[in-house]
Amino acid sequence: ENRGRLDWYLDGVLVESAQEWYSASTTVNVEKTIALTIPAGWHQLMLVVNGKNASSTNYRIGITSIRLIWVSR
């Protein structure tokens, strides 16, 4: 589907570049994942549209929710 690419920033630092959201067919409820080590405290997560796949005709991004999962180490 006609979607863009996302850059993910944590506290102003790029942590994932050009995550692809394009699909040749319509998709729903797709999970995209990235793994981050985040220290305790308050943080800012920012998502920025950064281009699109050559096959895409749009830069749209549709996010239903963001889920953070704590993993004990």
PDB file of C-alpha atoms in Angstrom:
ATOM      1  CA  GLU A   1       0.000   0.000   0.000  1.00  0.00           C
ATOM      2  CA  ASN A   2       1.108   3.562  -0.468  1.00  0.00           C
ATOM      3  CA  ARG A   3       3.080   4.285   2.685  1.00  0.00           C
ATOM      4  CA  GLY A   4       6.263   6.060   3.600  1.00  0.00           C
ATOM      5  CA  ARG A   5       9.363   5.283   5.628  1.00  0.00           C
ATOM      6  CA  LEU A   6       9.864   6.270   9.259  1.00  0.00           C
ATOM      7  CA  ASP A   7      12.858   7.447  11.229  1.00  0.00           C
ATOM      8  CA  TRP A   8      12.627   6.790  14.973  1.00  0.00           C
ATOM      9  CA  TYR A   9      14.327   9.145  17.427  1.00  0.00           C
ATOM     10  CA  LEU A  10      14.766   8.664  21.161  1.00  0.00           C
ATOM     11  CA  ASP A  11      15.677  11.856  23.000  1.00  0.00           C
ATOM     12  CA  GLY A  12      16.728  13.440  19.700  1.00  0.00           C
ATOM     13  CA  VAL A  13      19.051  10.568  18.728  1.00  0.00           C
ATOM     14  CA  LEU A  14      18.241   8.530  15.602  1.00  0.00           C
ATOM     15  CA  VAL A  15      17.711   4.905  16.666  1.00  0.00           C
ATOM     16  CA  GLU A  16      16.051   3.443  13.546  1.00  0.00           C
ATOM     17  CA  SER A  17      16.422   4.864  10.044  1.00  0.00           C
ATOM     18  CA  ALA A  18      14.003   4.544   7.115  1.00  0.00           C
ATOM     19  CA  GLN A  19      11.817   1.784   8.571  1.00  0.00           C
ATOM     20  CA  GLU A  20       9.801   0.570   5.579  1.00  0.00           C
ATOM     21  CA  TRP A  21       5.994   0.749   5.778  1.00  0.00           C
ATOM     22  CA  TYR A  22       5.281   0.045   2.093  1.00  0.00           C
ATOM     23  CA  SER A  23       3.413  -3.086   1.025  1.00  0.00           C
ATOM     24  CA  ALA A  24       2.364  -4.012  -2.517  1.00  0.00           C
ATOM     25  CA  SER A  25      -1.107  -4.935  -1.232  1.00  0.00           C
ATOM     26  CA  THR A  26      -3.417  -3.584   1.453  1.00  0.00           C
ATOM     27  CA  THR A  27      -2.427  -4.782   4.919  1.00  0.00           C
ATOM     28  CA  VAL A  28      -3.937  -4.195   8.361  1.00  0.00           C
ATOM     29  CA  ASN A  29      -2.749  -4.815  11.923  1.00  0.00           C
ATOM     30  CA  VAL A  30       0.889  -5.130  10.913  1.00  0.00           C
ATOM     31  CA  GLU A  31       3.417  -5.034  13.743  1.00  0.00           C
ATOM     32  CA  LYS A  32       6.674  -3.191  13.216  1.00  0.00           C
ATOM     33  CA  THR A  33       9.331  -3.710  15.864  1.00  0.00           C
ATOM     34  CA  ILE A  34      12.597  -2.173  16.952  1.00  0.00           C
ATOM     35  CA  ALA A  35      14.679  -3.052  20.001  1.00  0.00           C
ATOM     36  CA  LEU A  36      15.991  -0.269  22.224  1.00  0.00           C
ATOM     37  CA  THR A  37      17.821  -0.078  25.509  1.00  0.00           C
ATOM     38  CA  ILE A  38      16.242   2.791  27.403  1.00  0.00           C
ATOM     39  CA  PRO A  39      17.556   3.982  30.761  1.00  0.00           C
ATOM     40  CA  ALA A  40      15.128   4.764  33.590  1.00  0.00           C
ATOM     41  CA  GLY A  41      13.434   8.155  33.520  1.00  0.00           C
ATOM     42  CA  TRP A  42      11.402  10.329  31.158  1.00  0.00           C
ATOM     43  CA  HIS A  43      12.129  10.151  27.438  1.00  0.00           C
ATOM     44  CA  GLN A  44      10.834  11.553  24.160  1.00  0.00           C
ATOM     45  CA  LEU A  45      10.052   9.217  21.261  1.00  0.00           C
ATOM     46  CA  MET A  46       9.658  10.986  17.925  1.00  0.00           C
ATOM     47  CA  LEU A  47       8.685   9.449  14.574  1.00  0.00           C
ATOM     48  CA  VAL A  48       9.527  11.343  11.374  1.00  0.00           C
ATOM     49  CA  VAL A  49       8.409  10.408   7.846  1.00  0.00           C
ATOM     50  CA  ASN A  50      11.610  10.078   5.819  1.00  0.00           C
ATOM     51  CA  GLY A  51      10.808   9.374   2.191  1.00  0.00           C
ATOM     52  CA  LYS A  52       8.987   6.480   0.573  1.00  0.00           C
ATOM     53  CA  ASN A  53       9.574   3.281  -1.323  1.00  0.00           C
ATOM     54  CA  ALA A  54      10.056   3.827  -5.080  1.00  0.00           C
ATOM     55  CA  SER A  55       6.897   1.758  -5.697  1.00  0.00           C
ATOM     56  CA  SER A  56       4.793   3.857  -3.321  1.00  0.00           C
ATOM     57  CA  THR A  57       2.799   6.855  -4.530  1.00  0.00           C
ATOM     58  CA  ASN A  58       2.348   8.394  -1.077  1.00  0.00           C
ATOM     59  CA  TYR A  59       4.143   9.151   2.184  1.00  0.00           C
ATOM     60  CA  ARG A  60       1.276   8.183   4.518  1.00  0.00           C
ATOM     61  CA  ILE A  61       1.877   6.492   7.842  1.00  0.00           C
ATOM     62  CA  GLY A  62      -0.944   5.019   9.908  1.00  0.00           C
ATOM     63  CA  ILE A  63      -0.161   4.116  13.502  1.00  0.00           C
ATOM     64  CA  THR A  64      -2.876   2.643  15.688  1.00  0.00           C
ATOM     65  CA  SER A  65      -0.773   2.179  18.803  1.00  0.00           C
ATOM     66  CA  ILE A  66       2.756   1.999  20.138  1.00  0.00           C
ATOM     67  CA  ARG A  67       3.491  -0.747  22.643  1.00  0.00           C
ATOM     68  CA  LEU A  68       6.499  -0.638  24.928  1.00  0.00           C
ATOM     69  CA  ILE A  69       7.503  -3.906  26.549  1.00  0.00           C
ATOM     70  CA  TRP A  70       9.805  -4.005  29.536  1.00  0.00           C
ATOM     71  CA  VAL A  71      12.336  -6.816  29.340  1.00  0.00           C
ATOM     72  CA  SER A  72      14.282  -7.743  32.449  1.00  0.00           C
ATOM     73  CA  ARG A  73      17.995  -8.377  31.951  1.00  0.00           C
TER      74      ARG A  73
END
